[in-house]
C-alpha positions as a printed Julia matrix, in Angstrom:
254×3 Matrix{Float64}:
 20.9   10.9   -23.33
 17.83   9.01  -21.97
 18.28   8.78  -18.19
 18.47   5.23  -16.73
 14.98   4.08  -15.89
 12.66   0.89  -15.7
  9.09   0.98  -17.05
  6.54  -0.98  -15.1
  2.78  -1.47  -15.94
  0.84  -0.52  -19.15
 -1.62   2.07  -18.33
 -2.24   5.05  -20.18
 -1.41   7.58  -17.24
  2.52   8.18  -16.81
  4.18   8.38  -13.5
  7.87   9.24  -12.93
  9.23   7.82   -9.52
 12.44   8.65   -8.23
 14.46   7.37   -5.14
 16.27   8.64   -2.28
 20.06   9.82   -1.46
 20.88   6.21   -0.35
 19.03   4.14   -2.73
 17.97   3.34   -6.23
 14.78   2.15   -8.16
 14.76  -1.13   -6.14
 13.74   0.97   -2.86
 10.29   0.59   -4.45
 10.26  -2.96   -5.04
  8.0   -4.21   -2.41
  5.38  -1.32   -2.66
  5.12  -1.41   -6.52
  3.65  -4.76   -6.33
  0.46  -3.14   -5.13
  0.43  -0.29   -7.69
 -2.35  -0.05  -10.45
 -0.59  -1.28  -13.54
 -3.76  -1.23  -15.64
 -4.4    2.66  -15.1
 -0.89   3.69  -14.99
  2.67   3.24  -16.32
  5.45   3.83  -13.82
  9.0    4.94  -14.96
 11.29   4.31  -12.15
 13.98   6.82  -12.89
 17.51   6.55  -11.39
 19.34   9.88  -10.77
 22.81  10.44  -12.44
 25.39   8.6   -10.55
 23.08   5.81   -9.27
 21.99   2.5   -10.62
 21.43   2.19  -14.28
 22.44   5.96  -14.62
 25.77   5.39  -12.66
 27.84   6.24  -15.77
 25.98   9.48  -16.53
 28.08  12.31  -15.41
 26.75  15.83  -14.61
 26.74  18.72  -12.22
 24.34  16.53   -9.92
 22.17  19.42   -9.08
 18.22  19.54   -8.26
 17.68  21.64  -11.28
 19.58  19.12  -13.62
 17.6   16.14  -11.97
 14.25  17.84  -12.64
 15.38  18.52  -16.03
 16.15  14.65  -16.51
 12.83  13.74  -15.19
 11.05  16.12  -17.48
 13.2   14.91  -20.41
 12.22  11.3   -19.73
  8.69  12.15  -19.68
  9.04  13.7   -23.14
 11.05  10.69  -24.47
  8.19   8.42  -23.17
  5.52  10.43  -25.11
  4.05  11.79  -21.9
  2.7   15.33  -22.4
  1.49  15.37  -18.96
  2.31  13.1   -16.07
  2.53  12.66  -12.23
  5.85  12.71  -10.32
  6.85  10.84   -7.08
  9.91  11.88   -5.2
 11.54  10.18   -1.95
 13.53  12.15    0.43
 16.26  14.08   -1.52
 14.22  13.36   -4.81
 11.22  14.78   -2.99
 13.0   17.98   -3.3
 13.67  17.22   -7.14
 10.03  16.48   -7.46
  9.09  19.93   -6.26
 11.48  21.33   -8.76
  9.77  19.2   -11.55
  6.56  21.05  -10.32
  7.95  24.29  -10.63
  9.95  23.85  -13.94
  7.28  21.51  -15.56
  4.2   23.72  -14.93
  1.01  22.55  -16.48
  2.65  19.34  -17.66
  2.7   17.93  -13.95
 -0.75  16.63  -13.11
  0.23  15.77   -9.44
  3.12  15.09   -7.12
  3.65  12.55   -4.36
  6.43  13.65   -1.88
  7.51  10.73    0.31
  9.31  11.89    3.36
 10.8   14.8     1.29
 13.59  17.3     1.65
 11.94  20.65    1.71
 12.51  23.21   -1.19
 14.74  25.1     1.35
 17.33  22.33    0.74
 19.38  20.23    3.27
 21.15  23.7     4.26
 18.25  23.96    6.83
 19.1   20.92    8.57
 20.52  21.01   12.09
 24.23  21.13   11.8
 24.94  17.75   13.51
 22.41  16.19   11.04
 23.97  17.4     7.93
 27.48  16.56    9.21
 26.22  13.05    9.79
 24.97  12.75    6.3
 28.2   14.08    4.84
 30.16  11.58    6.97
 28.04   8.92    5.77
 29.19   9.12    2.24
 32.31   7.42    3.05
 31.84   5.96    6.67
 29.9    2.9     7.21
 29.57   3.51   10.97
 28.03   7.03   10.21
 25.76   5.51    7.58
 24.4    2.95   10.12
 23.89   5.56   12.47
 21.97   7.71    9.94
 19.81   4.77    8.92
 19.02   3.84   12.62
 18.1    7.44   13.4
 15.99   7.81   10.19
 13.95   4.82   11.24
 13.43   5.77   14.92
 16.24   3.45   16.43
 13.83   0.51   16.42
 14.9   -1.79   13.6
 17.47  -4.49   13.68
 20.83  -5.31   12.24
 19.39  -7.14    9.31
 17.81  -3.89    8.28
 20.76  -1.86    8.78
 23.12  -4.24    7.16
 20.52  -4.44    4.0
 20.49  -0.73    3.59
 24.27  -0.15    4.0
 24.92  -2.91    1.17
 22.08  -1.15   -0.93
 23.63   2.16   -0.71
 27.21   1.02   -1.19
 26.31  -1.0    -4.36
 24.17   1.35   -6.39
 25.91   4.91   -6.23
 28.98   6.47   -7.32
 30.84   8.37   -4.53
 31.26  11.43   -6.64
 27.34  11.76   -7.31
 26.55  11.29   -3.68
 28.99  13.6    -2.27
 28.03  16.28   -4.86
 24.47  16.1    -4.38
 24.71  16.73   -0.64
 26.48  20.06   -1.43
 24.25  21.2    -4.29
 21.08  20.47   -2.49
 21.89  23.01    0.19
 20.33  25.9    -1.62
 16.72  26.98   -1.65
 14.13  27.47   -4.33
 11.32  28.06   -2.15
 10.7   31.6    -3.62
  9.9   29.71   -6.86
  7.73  26.89   -5.18
  5.61  28.56   -2.6
  1.97  28.89   -3.51
  2.22  26.29   -6.18
 -1.39  25.01   -6.62
 -0.37  21.39   -8.17
 -2.25  18.61   -6.26
  0.33  16.99   -3.87
  0.21  14.23   -1.42
  2.82  14.44    1.44
  3.78  11.15    3.33
  5.37  11.43    6.64
  6.79   8.48    8.64
  5.61   8.35   12.25
  9.15   7.44   13.43
 11.21   9.66   11.05
 13.63  12.27   12.43
 13.64  16.13   12.07
 13.17  17.92    9.82
 10.98  15.08    8.39
  8.32  14.91   11.24
  4.63  15.89   11.22
  4.98  18.94   13.22
  7.68  20.38   10.8
  5.65  19.41    7.74
  2.69  21.2     9.07
  4.64  24.2     9.54
  6.37  24.11    6.13
  4.74  22.0     3.28
  1.22  22.44    4.53
  1.52  26.09    4.71
  3.66  26.47    1.34
  1.43  24.38   -0.9
 -2.46  25.2    -0.78
 -3.32  21.81   -2.43
 -1.45  19.59   -0.48
 -2.85  16.59    1.72
 -0.73  14.97    4.24
 -0.91  11.41    5.45
  0.96   9.76    8.34
  2.48   6.36    7.73
  2.4    4.59   11.16
  5.03   1.91   11.89
  7.38   3.62    9.53
 10.3    6.06    9.77
 12.13   7.53    6.6
 11.37   4.63    4.3
  7.66   4.03    4.22
  7.62   2.36    1.08
 10.06  -0.29    2.41
  8.65  -0.41    6.07
  5.1   -0.28    5.26
  4.55  -0.92    1.41
  0.96  -2.01    1.26
 -0.2    1.15    3.19
  1.94   3.37    1.08
  0.82   1.79   -2.16
 -2.8    2.12   -1.15
 -2.68   5.64   -0.34
 -0.55   6.58   -3.42
 -3.05   4.77   -5.63
 -6.03   6.43   -3.85
 -4.35   9.88   -4.57
 -3.67   9.32   -8.08
 -7.21   7.88   -8.79
 -8.56  11.21   -7.33
 -6.54  13.31   -9.87
 -8.45  11.56  -12.72
């Protein structure tokens, strides 16, 4: 089985790019217009149960998703590669770093769930995410909170429609359960170069102050950038800035 993905660009350096709990590969459509397609080939991977991987069944765990990313890189002939994860797949990207070892050149973590999992979220926040799997009202509240209660109905309607049209309920409901466990004992101290992107208007536990006490302390070779005028979706809210920072980081790894 080859996990669903879309290739973009034709450069010699491979980058696996993953999406968030509510999205699919199309959440990167705006930002990728500014990616360097001469130096890199991007594989926009979709997790099992989402988008072009919607019909792929599984256990819907972080370990399984990380294995799918590593297998995709192998299928593409990438002995070594970079990985990008957003939100819940930011947690997956950290697992790719752990399980992939020297194969992973670098990781970009875009408003990521920590290696400690969603089980460390505030109880009311976790309950809202669980409710949002089925309830459009809860989903609207979640998107509003994740972007600082500052964007209009057009944005919220767009995100709700994108979510409902791209995922299976089974996958989404299962991921929120299987990502409640931690693998920090395996990840902490990892020296892989990482870029951490935090949105200025994001909610806890995705804020700069929390990231400083967690990611920055866990990973010795991580650098953090704050995306102004953005919440939990920097690549959609501020695509040019995010693409610029991502390319600058990838270029440095060369």
